[in-house]
PDB file of C-alpha atoms and ligand atoms in Angstrom:
ATOM      1  CA  UNK A  26       0.270  -0.222  -0.279  1.00  0.00           C
ATOM      2  CA  UNK A  27       1.749   3.430  -0.917  1.00  0.00           C
ATOM      3  CA  UNK A  28       0.104   6.756   1.458  1.00  0.00           C
ATOM      4  CA  UNK A  29      -0.271   9.830  -1.044  1.00  0.00           C
ATOM      5  CA  UNK A  30      -0.659  13.354   0.436  1.00  0.00           C
ATOM      6  CA  UNK A  31      -2.345  16.100  -1.662  1.00  0.00           C
ATOM      7  CA  UNK A  32      -1.409  19.487  -0.003  1.00  0.00           C
ATOM      8  CA  UNK A  33      -4.150  22.143  -1.878  1.00  0.00           C
ATOM      9  CA  UNK A  34      -3.802  26.226  -1.524  1.00  0.00           C
ATOM     10  CA  UNK A  35      -7.595  27.008  -1.881  1.00  0.00           C
ATOM     11  CA  UNK A  36      -9.627  27.728   0.372  1.00  0.00           C
ATOM     12  CA  UNK A  37     -12.090  26.253  -1.703  1.00  0.00           C
ATOM     13  CA  UNK A  38     -12.998  23.142  -2.490  1.00  0.00           C
ATOM     14  CA  UNK A  39     -13.681  23.802  -6.797  1.00  0.00           C
ATOM     15  CA  UNK A  40     -10.872  23.560  -9.562  1.00  0.00           C
ATOM     16  CA  UNK A  41      -8.169  22.451  -7.178  1.00  0.00           C
ATOM     17  CA  UNK A  42      -9.463  20.553  -5.102  1.00  0.00           C
ATOM     18  CA  UNK A  43     -11.352  18.297  -7.567  1.00  0.00           C
ATOM     19  CA  UNK A  44      -8.698  18.227  -9.680  1.00  0.00           C
ATOM     20  CA  UNK A  45      -6.474  16.560  -6.960  1.00  0.00           C
ATOM     21  CA  UNK A  46      -9.520  14.248  -6.132  1.00  0.00           C
ATOM     22  CA  UNK A  47      -9.494  13.304  -9.820  1.00  0.00           C
ATOM     23  CA  UNK A  48      -5.891  12.748  -9.537  1.00  0.00           C
ATOM     24  CA  UNK A  49      -5.920  10.495  -6.597  1.00  0.00           C
ATOM     25  CA  UNK A  50      -8.864   8.228  -7.468  1.00  0.00           C
ATOM     26  CA  UNK A  51      -6.696   7.694 -10.570  1.00  0.00           C
ATOM     27  CA  UNK A  52      -4.166   6.588  -8.610  1.00  0.00           C
ATOM     28  CA  UNK A  53      -6.854   4.050  -6.588  1.00  0.00           C
ATOM     29  CA  UNK A  54      -7.899   2.546  -9.915  1.00  0.00           C
ATOM     30  CA  UNK A  55      -4.297   1.881 -10.650  1.00  0.00           C
ATOM     31  CA  UNK A  56      -3.401   0.019  -7.498  1.00  0.00           C
ATOM     32  CA  UNK A  57      -3.327  -0.153  -3.967  1.00  0.00           C
ATOM     33  CA  UNK A  58      -2.998   3.955  -2.905  1.00  0.00           C
ATOM     34  CA  UNK A  59      -4.327   5.471   0.202  1.00  0.00           C
ATOM     35  CA  UNK A  60      -4.517   8.926   0.583  1.00  0.00           C
ATOM     36  CA  UNK A  61      -5.158  12.588   2.444  1.00  0.00           C
ATOM     37  CA  UNK A  62      -6.004  15.554   0.981  1.00  0.00           C
ATOM     38  CA  UNK A  63      -4.838  18.465   2.695  1.00  0.00           C
ATOM     39  CA  UNK A  64      -6.512  21.700   2.571  1.00  0.00           C
ATOM     40  CA  UNK A  65      -4.146  24.177   3.864  1.00  0.00           C
ATOM     41  CA  UNK A  66      -6.885  26.487   4.880  1.00  0.00           C
ATOM     42  CA  UNK A  67      -7.497  24.030   7.700  1.00  0.00           C
ATOM     43  CA  UNK A  68      -4.758  24.358   9.275  1.00  0.00           C
ATOM     44  CA  UNK A  69      -2.728  26.794  11.406  1.00  0.00           C
ATOM     45  CA  UNK A  70      -0.114  28.532   9.744  1.00  0.00           C
ATOM     46  CA  UNK A  71       1.913  31.311  10.889  1.00  0.00           C
ATOM     47  CA  UNK A  72       3.360  33.642   7.960  1.00  0.00           C
ATOM     48  CA  UNK A  73       7.526  33.315   8.616  1.00  0.00           C
ATOM     49  CA  UNK A  74       9.007  35.947  10.055  1.00  0.00           C
ATOM     50  CA  UNK A  75      12.869  35.670   8.851  1.00  0.00           C
ATOM     51  CA  UNK A  76      14.605  35.284  11.428  1.00  0.00           C
ATOM     52  CA  UNK A  77      17.235  32.751  10.293  1.00  0.00           C
ATOM     53  CA  UNK A  78      16.807  30.744  13.205  1.00  0.00           C
ATOM     54  CA  UNK A  79      15.632  27.572  12.062  1.00  0.00           C
ATOM     55  CA  UNK A  80      18.962  27.819   9.047  1.00  0.00           C
ATOM     56  CA  UNK A  81      21.343  28.973  11.466  1.00  0.00           C
ATOM     57  CA  UNK A  82      20.573  27.120  15.054  1.00  0.00           C
ATOM     58  CA  UNK A  83      17.290  24.227  13.790  1.00  0.00           C
ATOM     59  CA  UNK A  84      13.802  24.253  12.887  1.00  0.00           C
ATOM     60  CA  UNK A  85      12.904  23.323  16.494  1.00  0.00           C
ATOM     61  CA  UNK A  86      14.040  27.390  17.703  1.00  0.00           C
ATOM     62  CA  UNK A  87      11.464  28.469  15.102  1.00  0.00           C
ATOM     63  CA  UNK A  88       9.714  31.281  17.635  1.00  0.00           C
ATOM     64  CA  UNK A  89       6.131  29.871  15.359  1.00  0.00           C
ATOM     65  CA  UNK A  90       3.577  27.947  17.450  1.00  0.00           C
ATOM     66  CA  UNK A  91       1.979  26.572  14.483  1.00  0.00           C
ATOM     67  CA  UNK A  92       0.715  23.719  12.948  1.00  0.00           C
ATOM     68  CA  UNK A  93       4.165  23.060  10.609  1.00  0.00           C
ATOM     69  CA  UNK A  94       5.679  19.681  12.368  1.00  0.00           C
ATOM     70  CA  UNK A  95       1.795  18.848  11.714  1.00  0.00           C
ATOM     71  CA  UNK A  96       2.118  18.920   8.006  1.00  0.00           C
ATOM     72  CA  UNK A  97       5.890  17.955   7.705  1.00  0.00           C
ATOM     73  CA  UNK A  98       4.866  14.543  10.089  1.00  0.00           C
ATOM     74  CA  UNK A  99       1.961  13.888   7.345  1.00  0.00           C
ATOM     75  CA  UNK A 100       4.943  14.221   4.238  1.00  0.00           C
ATOM     76  CA  UNK A 101       7.339  12.051   6.243  1.00  0.00           C
ATOM     77  CA  UNK A 102       4.446   9.602   6.748  1.00  0.00           C
ATOM     78  CA  UNK A 103       3.867   9.405   2.602  1.00  0.00           C
ATOM     79  CA  UNK A 104       5.295   7.647  -0.222  1.00  0.00           C
ATOM     80  CA  UNK A 105       3.672  10.260  -2.889  1.00  0.00           C
ATOM     81  CA  UNK A 106       3.261  14.052  -2.223  1.00  0.00           C
ATOM     82  CA  UNK A 107       1.040  16.742  -4.527  1.00  0.00           C
ATOM     83  CA  UNK A 108       1.723  20.492  -4.267  1.00  0.00           C
ATOM     84  CA  UNK A 109      -1.426  21.554  -6.058  1.00  0.00           C
ATOM     85  CA  UNK A 110      -2.610  25.499  -6.065  1.00  0.00           C
ATOM     86  CA  UNK A 111      -4.443  27.738  -7.642  1.00  0.00           C
ATOM     87  CA  UNK A 112      -2.578  30.579  -9.528  1.00  0.00           C
ATOM     88  CA  UNK A 113      -3.690  34.234  -7.586  1.00  0.00           C
ATOM     89  CA  UNK A 114      -2.276  37.034  -9.472  1.00  0.00           C
ATOM     90  CA  UNK A 115       0.518  34.715 -11.734  1.00  0.00           C
ATOM     91  CA  UNK A 116       1.578  32.997  -8.663  1.00  0.00           C
ATOM     92  CA  UNK A 117       1.223  30.660  -5.779  1.00  0.00           C
ATOM     93  CA  UNK A 118      -1.643  31.059  -3.627  1.00  0.00           C
ATOM     94  CA  UNK A 119      -0.560  32.775  -0.721  1.00  0.00           C
ATOM     95  CA  UNK A 120      -1.597  30.230   1.687  1.00  0.00           C
ATOM     96  CA  UNK A 121       0.614  27.893  -0.556  1.00  0.00           C
ATOM     97  CA  UNK A 122       3.728  30.284  -0.389  1.00  0.00           C
ATOM     98  CA  UNK A 123       3.312  30.729   3.211  1.00  0.00           C
ATOM     99  CA  UNK A 124       3.250  26.302   3.764  1.00  0.00           C
ATOM    100  CA  UNK A 125       6.305  26.821   1.834  1.00  0.00           C
ATOM    101  CA  UNK A 126       7.787  28.928   3.685  1.00  0.00           C
ATOM    102  CA  UNK A 127       7.530  27.383   6.480  1.00  0.00           C
ATOM    103  CA  UNK A 128       9.788  24.724   6.064  1.00  0.00           C
ATOM    104  CA  UNK A 129      12.786  26.863   3.958  1.00  0.00           C
ATOM    105  CA  UNK A 130      15.192  25.446   6.218  1.00  0.00           C
ATOM    106  CA  UNK A 131      14.296  22.148   4.044  1.00  0.00           C
ATOM    107  CA  UNK A 132      15.718  23.457   0.910  1.00  0.00           C
ATOM    108  CA  UNK A 133      18.904  23.636   2.941  1.00  0.00           C
ATOM    109  CA  UNK A 134      19.008  19.923   4.637  1.00  0.00           C
ATOM    110  CA  UNK A 135      16.571  18.169   2.241  1.00  0.00           C
ATOM    111  CA  UNK A 136      14.485  15.506   3.847  1.00  0.00           C
ATOM    112  CA  UNK A 137      12.403  13.618   1.781  1.00  0.00           C
ATOM    113  CA  UNK A 138      14.434  11.215  -0.197  1.00  0.00           C
ATOM    114  CA  UNK A 139      12.553   7.926  -1.585  1.00  0.00           C
ATOM    115  CA  UNK A 140       9.479   9.715  -2.358  1.00  0.00           C
ATOM    116  CA  UNK A 141       7.438  10.428  -4.826  1.00  0.00           C
ATOM    117  CA  UNK A 142       6.275  14.388  -5.399  1.00  0.00           C
ATOM    118  CA  UNK A 143       4.223  16.130  -8.606  1.00  0.00           C
ATOM    119  CA  UNK A 144       1.848  19.893  -8.579  1.00  0.00           C
ATOM    120  CA  UNK A 145      -1.211  20.392 -10.265  1.00  0.00           C
ATOM    121  CA  UNK A 146      -1.680  24.903 -10.802  1.00  0.00           C
ATOM    122  CA  UNK A 147      -5.025  25.669 -12.040  1.00  0.00           C
ATOM    123  CA  UNK A 148      -5.560  28.587 -13.408  1.00  0.00           C
ATOM    124  CA  UNK A 149      -8.281  30.811 -15.039  1.00  0.00           C
ATOM    125  CA  UNK A 150      -6.719  32.068 -18.106  1.00  0.00           C
ATOM    126  CA  UNK A 151      -2.680  31.649 -17.982  1.00  0.00           C
ATOM    127  CA  UNK A 152       0.451  32.687 -16.347  1.00  0.00           C
ATOM    128  CA  UNK A 153       0.152  29.095 -14.740  1.00  0.00           C
ATOM    129  CA  UNK A 154       3.266  27.174 -16.499  1.00  0.00           C
ATOM    130  CA  UNK A 155       5.640  29.651 -14.216  1.00  0.00           C
ATOM    131  CA  UNK A 156       4.037  28.315 -11.218  1.00  0.00           C
ATOM    132  CA  UNK A 157       4.365  25.091 -12.337  1.00  0.00           C
ATOM    133  CA  UNK A 158       7.908  25.437 -13.289  1.00  0.00           C
ATOM    134  CA  UNK A 159       8.868  26.759  -9.768  1.00  0.00           C
ATOM    135  CA  UNK A 160       7.187  24.021  -8.328  1.00  0.00           C
ATOM    136  CA  UNK A 161       9.290  21.702  -9.761  1.00  0.00           C
ATOM    137  CA  UNK A 162      12.061  23.322  -8.394  1.00  0.00           C
ATOM    138  CA  UNK A 163      10.806  23.438  -4.946  1.00  0.00           C
ATOM    139  CA  UNK A 164       9.895  19.564  -5.429  1.00  0.00           C
ATOM    140  CA  UNK A 165      13.596  18.782  -6.802  1.00  0.00           C
ATOM    141  CA  UNK A 166      15.390  21.002  -3.865  1.00  0.00           C
ATOM    142  CA  UNK A 167      13.459  19.138  -1.715  1.00  0.00           C
ATOM    143  CA  UNK A 168      14.858  16.087  -2.078  1.00  0.00           C
ATOM    144  CA  UNK A 169      11.847  14.133  -3.771  1.00  0.00           C
ATOM    145  CA  UNK A 170      11.226  11.633  -7.101  1.00  0.00           C
ATOM    146  CA  UNK A 171       9.617  15.152  -8.785  1.00  0.00           C
ATOM    147  CA  UNK A 172       7.705  14.525 -11.506  1.00  0.00           C
ATOM    148  CA  UNK A 173       6.914  17.504 -13.494  1.00  0.00           C
ATOM    149  CA  UNK A 174       3.587  18.796 -12.495  1.00  0.00           C
ATOM    150  CA  UNK A 175       0.923  19.996 -14.808  1.00  0.00           C
ATOM    151  CA  UNK A 176      -1.284  23.892 -15.589  1.00  0.00           C
ATOM    152  CA  UNK A 177      -5.008  23.395 -15.923  1.00  0.00           C
ATOM    153  CA  UNK A 178      -6.959  25.850 -17.682  1.00  0.00           C
ATOM    154  CA  UNK A 179     -10.318  25.784 -15.370  1.00  0.00           C
ATOM    155  CA  UNK A 180     -11.872  29.013 -16.630  1.00  0.00           C
ATOM    156  CA  UNK A 181     -16.142  29.404 -15.946  1.00  0.00           C
ATOM    157  CA  UNK A 182     -18.410  29.127 -17.920  1.00  0.00           C
ATOM    158  CA  UNK A 183     -17.007  26.005 -19.141  1.00  0.00           C
ATOM    159  CA  UNK A 184     -17.898  23.453 -22.083  1.00  0.00           C
ATOM    160  CA  UNK A 185     -17.705  19.847 -22.084  1.00  0.00           C
ATOM    161  CA  UNK A 186     -15.162  19.734 -24.321  1.00  0.00           C
ATOM    162  CA  UNK A 187     -12.938  22.376 -21.844  1.00  0.00           C
ATOM    163  CA  UNK A 188     -13.714  19.583 -19.184  1.00  0.00           C
ATOM    164  CA  UNK A 189     -12.863  16.782 -20.756  1.00  0.00           C
ATOM    165  CA  UNK A 190      -8.823  18.652 -22.173  1.00  0.00           C
ATOM    166  CA  UNK A 191      -8.574  18.862 -18.036  1.00  0.00           C
ATOM    167  CA  UNK A 192      -9.027  15.315 -17.231  1.00  0.00           C
ATOM    168  CA  UNK A 193      -6.963  14.662 -19.422  1.00  0.00           C
ATOM    169  CA  UNK A 194      -3.968  16.418 -18.076  1.00  0.00           C
ATOM    170  CA  UNK A 195      -5.098  14.687 -14.756  1.00  0.00           C
ATOM    171  CA  UNK A 196      -5.296  11.431 -16.359  1.00  0.00           C
ATOM    172  CA  UNK A 197      -1.724  11.551 -17.885  1.00  0.00           C
ATOM    173  CA  UNK A 198      -0.036  13.284 -14.937  1.00  0.00           C
ATOM    174  CA  UNK A 199      -1.812  10.331 -12.657  1.00  0.00           C
ATOM    175  CA  UNK A 200       0.240   7.417 -15.061  1.00  0.00           C
ATOM    176  CA  UNK A 201       3.454   9.558 -14.900  1.00  0.00           C
ATOM    177  CA  UNK A 202       2.760   9.769 -11.039  1.00  0.00           C
ATOM    178  CA  UNK A 203       2.231   6.450 -10.192  1.00  0.00           C
ATOM    179  CA  UNK A 204       5.140   4.911 -11.860  1.00  0.00           C
ATOM    180  CA  UNK A 205       7.292   7.070 -10.268  1.00  0.00           C
ATOM    181  CA  UNK A 206       5.373   5.522  -6.752  1.00  0.00           C
ATOM    182  CA  UNK A 207       5.852   2.460  -7.949  1.00  0.00           C
ATOM    183  CA  UNK A 208       9.327   2.548  -9.234  1.00  0.00           C
ATOM    184  CA  UNK A 209      12.479   2.278  -6.458  1.00  0.00           C
ATOM    185  CA  UNK A 210      12.160   4.667  -3.986  1.00  0.00           C
ATOM    186  CA  UNK A 211      16.213   5.645  -4.819  1.00  0.00           C
ATOM    187  CA  UNK A 212      16.838   6.485  -8.528  1.00  0.00           C
ATOM    188  CA  UNK A 213      20.257   6.752  -9.673  1.00  0.00           C
ATOM    189  CA  UNK A 214      21.057  10.896  -9.784  1.00  0.00           C
ATOM    190  CA  UNK A 215      21.120  12.386 -12.846  1.00  0.00           C
ATOM    191  CA  UNK A 216      24.607  13.993 -13.975  1.00  0.00           C
ATOM    192  CA  UNK A 217      22.964  17.519 -13.242  1.00  0.00           C
ATOM    193  CA  UNK A 218      21.864  16.340  -9.646  1.00  0.00           C
ATOM    194  CA  UNK A 219      24.598  15.237  -8.530  1.00  0.00           C
ATOM    195  CA  UNK A 220      26.953  17.703  -9.465  1.00  0.00           C
ATOM    196  CA  UNK A 221      24.675  20.114  -7.391  1.00  0.00           C
ATOM    197  CA  UNK A 222      25.129  17.587  -4.857  1.00  0.00           C
ATOM    198  CA  UNK A 223      28.812  17.487  -4.764  1.00  0.00           C
ATOM    199  CA  UNK A 224      29.318  20.593  -5.450  1.00  0.00           C
ATOM    200  CA  UNK A 225      26.938  21.487  -2.603  1.00  0.00           C
ATOM    201  CA  UNK A 226      28.328  19.477   0.466  1.00  0.00           C
ATOM    202  CA  UNK A 227      32.146  20.699  -1.289  1.00  0.00           C
ATOM    203  CA  UNK A 228      31.098  24.032   0.040  1.00  0.00           C
ATOM    204  CA  UNK A 229      29.393  23.551   3.169  1.00  0.00           C
ATOM    205  CA  UNK A 230      32.236  21.660   4.068  1.00  0.00           C
ATOM    206  CA  UNK A 231      35.039  24.287   3.245  1.00  0.00           C
ATOM    207  CA  UNK A 232      32.921  27.151   4.472  1.00  0.00           C
ATOM    208  CA  UNK A 233      31.345  25.994   7.575  1.00  0.00           C
ATOM    209  CA  UNK A 234      31.905  24.410  10.814  1.00  0.00           C
ATOM    210  CA  UNK A 235      30.157  22.416  13.567  1.00  0.00           C
ATOM    211  CA  UNK A 236      28.549  25.756  14.979  1.00  0.00           C
ATOM    212  CA  UNK A 237      26.508  25.656  12.132  1.00  0.00           C
ATOM    213  CA  UNK A 238      23.088  23.080  11.879  1.00  0.00           C
ATOM    214  CA  UNK A 239      23.423  22.373   8.054  1.00  0.00           C
ATOM    215  CA  UNK A 240      27.169  21.140   8.918  1.00  0.00           C
ATOM    216  CA  UNK A 241      25.796  19.211  11.681  1.00  0.00           C
ATOM    217  CA  UNK A 242      23.207  17.980   9.289  1.00  0.00           C
ATOM    218  CA  UNK A 243      25.454  16.764   6.370  1.00  0.00           C
ATOM    219  CA  UNK A 244      28.079  15.349   8.593  1.00  0.00           C
ATOM    220  CA  UNK A 245      25.397  13.091  10.834  1.00  0.00           C
ATOM    221  CA  UNK A 246      24.030  12.320   7.925  1.00  0.00           C
ATOM    222  CA  UNK A 247      27.495  11.229   6.346  1.00  0.00           C
ATOM    223  CA  UNK A 248      26.791  13.147   2.785  1.00  0.00           C
ATOM    224  CA  UNK A 249      30.368  14.717   3.440  1.00  0.00           C
ATOM    225  CA  UNK A 250      32.077  11.329   2.377  1.00  0.00           C
ATOM    226  CA  UNK A 251      29.106   9.805   0.663  1.00  0.00           C
ATOM    227  CA  UNK A 252      28.657   9.470  -2.950  1.00  0.00           C
ATOM    228  CA  UNK A 253      25.314  10.596  -2.980  1.00  0.00           C
ATOM    229  CA  UNK A 254      22.888  11.652  -0.702  1.00  0.00           C
ATOM    230  CA  UNK A 255      21.626   7.844  -0.151  1.00  0.00           C
ATOM    231  CA  UNK A 256      23.287   4.960  -1.291  1.00  0.00           C
ATOM    232  CA  UNK A 257      23.678   4.346  -4.888  1.00  0.00           C
ATOM    233  CA  UNK A 258      25.501   2.651  -7.644  1.00  0.00           C
ATOM    234  CA  UNK A 259      27.002   5.296  -9.644  1.00  0.00           C
ATOM    235  CA  UNK A 260      29.077   3.709 -12.284  1.00  0.00           C
ATOM    236  CA  UNK A 261      32.025   4.611 -13.607  1.00  0.00           C
ATOM    237  CA  UNK A 262      31.767   7.926 -15.407  1.00  0.00           C
ATOM    238  CA  UNK A 263      29.859   9.278 -13.097  1.00  0.00           C
ATOM    239  CA  UNK A 264      32.041   8.159  -9.934  1.00  0.00           C
ATOM    240  CA  UNK A 265      34.552  10.333 -12.393  1.00  0.00           C
ATOM    241  CA  UNK A 266      32.634  13.690 -12.769  1.00  0.00           C
ATOM    242  CA  UNK A 267      31.931  13.439  -8.786  1.00  0.00           C
ATOM    243  CA  UNK A 268      35.416  13.525  -7.575  1.00  0.00           C
ATOM    244  CA  UNK A 269      35.555  16.295 -10.609  1.00  0.00           C
ATOM    245  CA  UNK A 270      32.696  18.199  -9.184  1.00  0.00           C
ATOM    246  CA  UNK A 271      34.156  18.122  -5.748  1.00  0.00           C
ATOM    247  CA  UNK A 272      37.458  18.803  -6.589  1.00  0.00           C
ATOM    248  CA  UNK A 273      35.958  21.891  -9.123  1.00  0.00           C
ATOM    249  CA  UNK A 274      34.343  23.327  -5.741  1.00  0.00           C
ATOM    250  CA  UNK A 275      37.132  23.577  -3.443  1.00  0.00           C
ATOM    251  CA  UNK A 276      39.346  25.167  -6.669  1.00  0.00           C
ATOM    252  CA  UNK A 277      36.692  27.627  -6.814  1.00  0.00           C
ATOM    253  CA  UNK A 278      37.085  27.830  -3.130  1.00  0.00           C
ATOM    254  CA  UNK A 279      40.409  28.314  -3.114  1.00  0.00           C
ATOM    255  CA  UNK A 280      40.118  31.035  -5.681  1.00  0.00           C
ATOM    256  CA  UNK A 281      37.578  33.073  -4.254  1.00  0.00           C
ATOM    257  CA  UNK A 282      39.468  32.587  -0.839  1.00  0.00           C
TER     258      UNK A 282
HETATM  259  C1  FMN B 325      -6.880  36.922  -5.913  1.00  0.00           C
HETATM  260  C2  FMN B 325      -7.562  35.578  -7.534  1.00  0.00           C
HETATM  261  C3  FMN B 325      -6.024  36.003  -8.176  1.00  0.00           C
HETATM  262  C4  FMN B 325      -6.197  35.218  -9.610  1.00  0.00           C
HETATM  263  N1  FMN B 325      -4.800  35.080 -10.290  1.00  0.00           N
HETATM  264  C5  FMN B 325      -5.345  34.771 -11.616  1.00  0.00           C
HETATM  265  C6  FMN B 325      -4.117  34.621 -12.594  1.00  0.00           C
HETATM  266  O1  FMN B 325      -3.122  35.527 -12.280  1.00  0.00           O
HETATM  267  N2  FMN B 325      -3.764  34.100 -13.735  1.00  0.00           N
HETATM  268  C7  FMN B 325      -5.339  33.197 -14.130  1.00  0.00           C
HETATM  269  O2  FMN B 325      -4.975  32.149 -14.902  1.00  0.00           O
HETATM  270  N3  FMN B 325      -5.813  32.961 -13.194  1.00  0.00           N
HETATM  271  C8  FMN B 325      -6.482  34.254 -11.789  1.00  0.00           C
HETATM  272  N4  FMN B 325      -7.297  33.990 -11.125  1.00  0.00           N
HETATM  273  C9  FMN B 325      -8.168  32.337 -11.134  1.00  0.00           C
HETATM  274  C10 FMN B 325      -7.963  31.666 -10.783  1.00  0.00           C
HETATM  275  O3  FMN B 325      -6.451  31.118 -10.340  1.00  0.00           O
HETATM  276  C11 FMN B 325      -8.581  30.093 -11.010  1.00  0.00           C
HETATM  277  O4  FMN B 325      -9.754  30.377 -10.851  1.00  0.00           O
HETATM  278  C12 FMN B 325      -8.588  28.573 -10.174  1.00  0.00           C
HETATM  279  O5  FMN B 325      -9.129  27.498 -10.530  1.00  0.00           O
HETATM  280  C13 FMN B 325      -9.640  29.018  -9.023  1.00  0.00           C
HETATM  281  O6  FMN B 325      -8.990  27.790  -7.918  1.00  0.00           O
HETATM  282  P1  FMN B 325     -10.055  26.893  -7.111  1.00  0.00           P
HETATM  283  O7  FMN B 325     -11.510  27.479  -7.728  1.00  0.00           O
HETATM  284  O8  FMN B 325      -9.604  25.842  -6.138  1.00  0.00           O
HETATM  285  O9  FMN B 325     -10.157  27.720  -5.491  1.00  0.00           O
HETATM  286  C14 FMN B 325      -7.426  34.372  -9.507  1.00  0.00           C
HETATM  287  C15 FMN B 325      -8.138  34.001  -8.719  1.00  0.00           C
HETATM  288  C16 FMN B 325      -8.125  34.719  -7.775  1.00  0.00           C
HETATM  289  C17 FMN B 325      -9.289  34.773  -6.050  1.00  0.00           C
END
């Protein structure tokens, strides 16, 4: 059984919610899937004050007492996650952005390896494709196995043909997402992902020390010495490339020092 959780950034049970519902029901038709739809408007989320305590000292030092950890625990308990939002003023809804800012520290200390992720954006007219790109970046940065999301245009009144187009896009995404959900959770990284990891971790090792929470997180995870975030068979080419990425980060650091 796979557990999938959708986080919905609209206070209405309309376009975004209904798209998510269709998507999740499709997954259930494909296999043994249990799902939960989390409406962010049902939770208490504070607005990040920008104190940097989560980055520097640790997330437990956050001065906001809200439902952040309840929601993060739901992600952790899931095999797959969907972030779904309406397009508001050519961007995410405020609800979704407040939610993302609440775990900004997880972009420094990625948590969600082995979990499938995608996004659904609904809009009236246009501009939503950039939001999908942004949500793809979010998924990749948090460590998820990210499946490129979709934007559906759901303007009212809508014809049957308009609705069929929306349903078709959701159905296609469900298939792609399900394939990732049931595939090996820890795939070999692409060359680009490997480069980001190796250059990032080498820079953290050189620039920070034990007083930094990011440094300690990397040390605890063994990431200063590992091939990648998780055990994986890199193969010769990627092993060599990984060493080059480490030494490039070292060289850049020495030049800038
Ligand atoms: C405050 C607000 C701003 C919006 N801005 C845009 C926009 O910039 N571009 C767009 O295509 N649709 C925009 N819309 C339309 C919504 O994105 C669209 O109706 C969406 O499907 C609503 O989702 P919901 O039914 O889940 O609430 C806006 C709607 C609202 C309420």
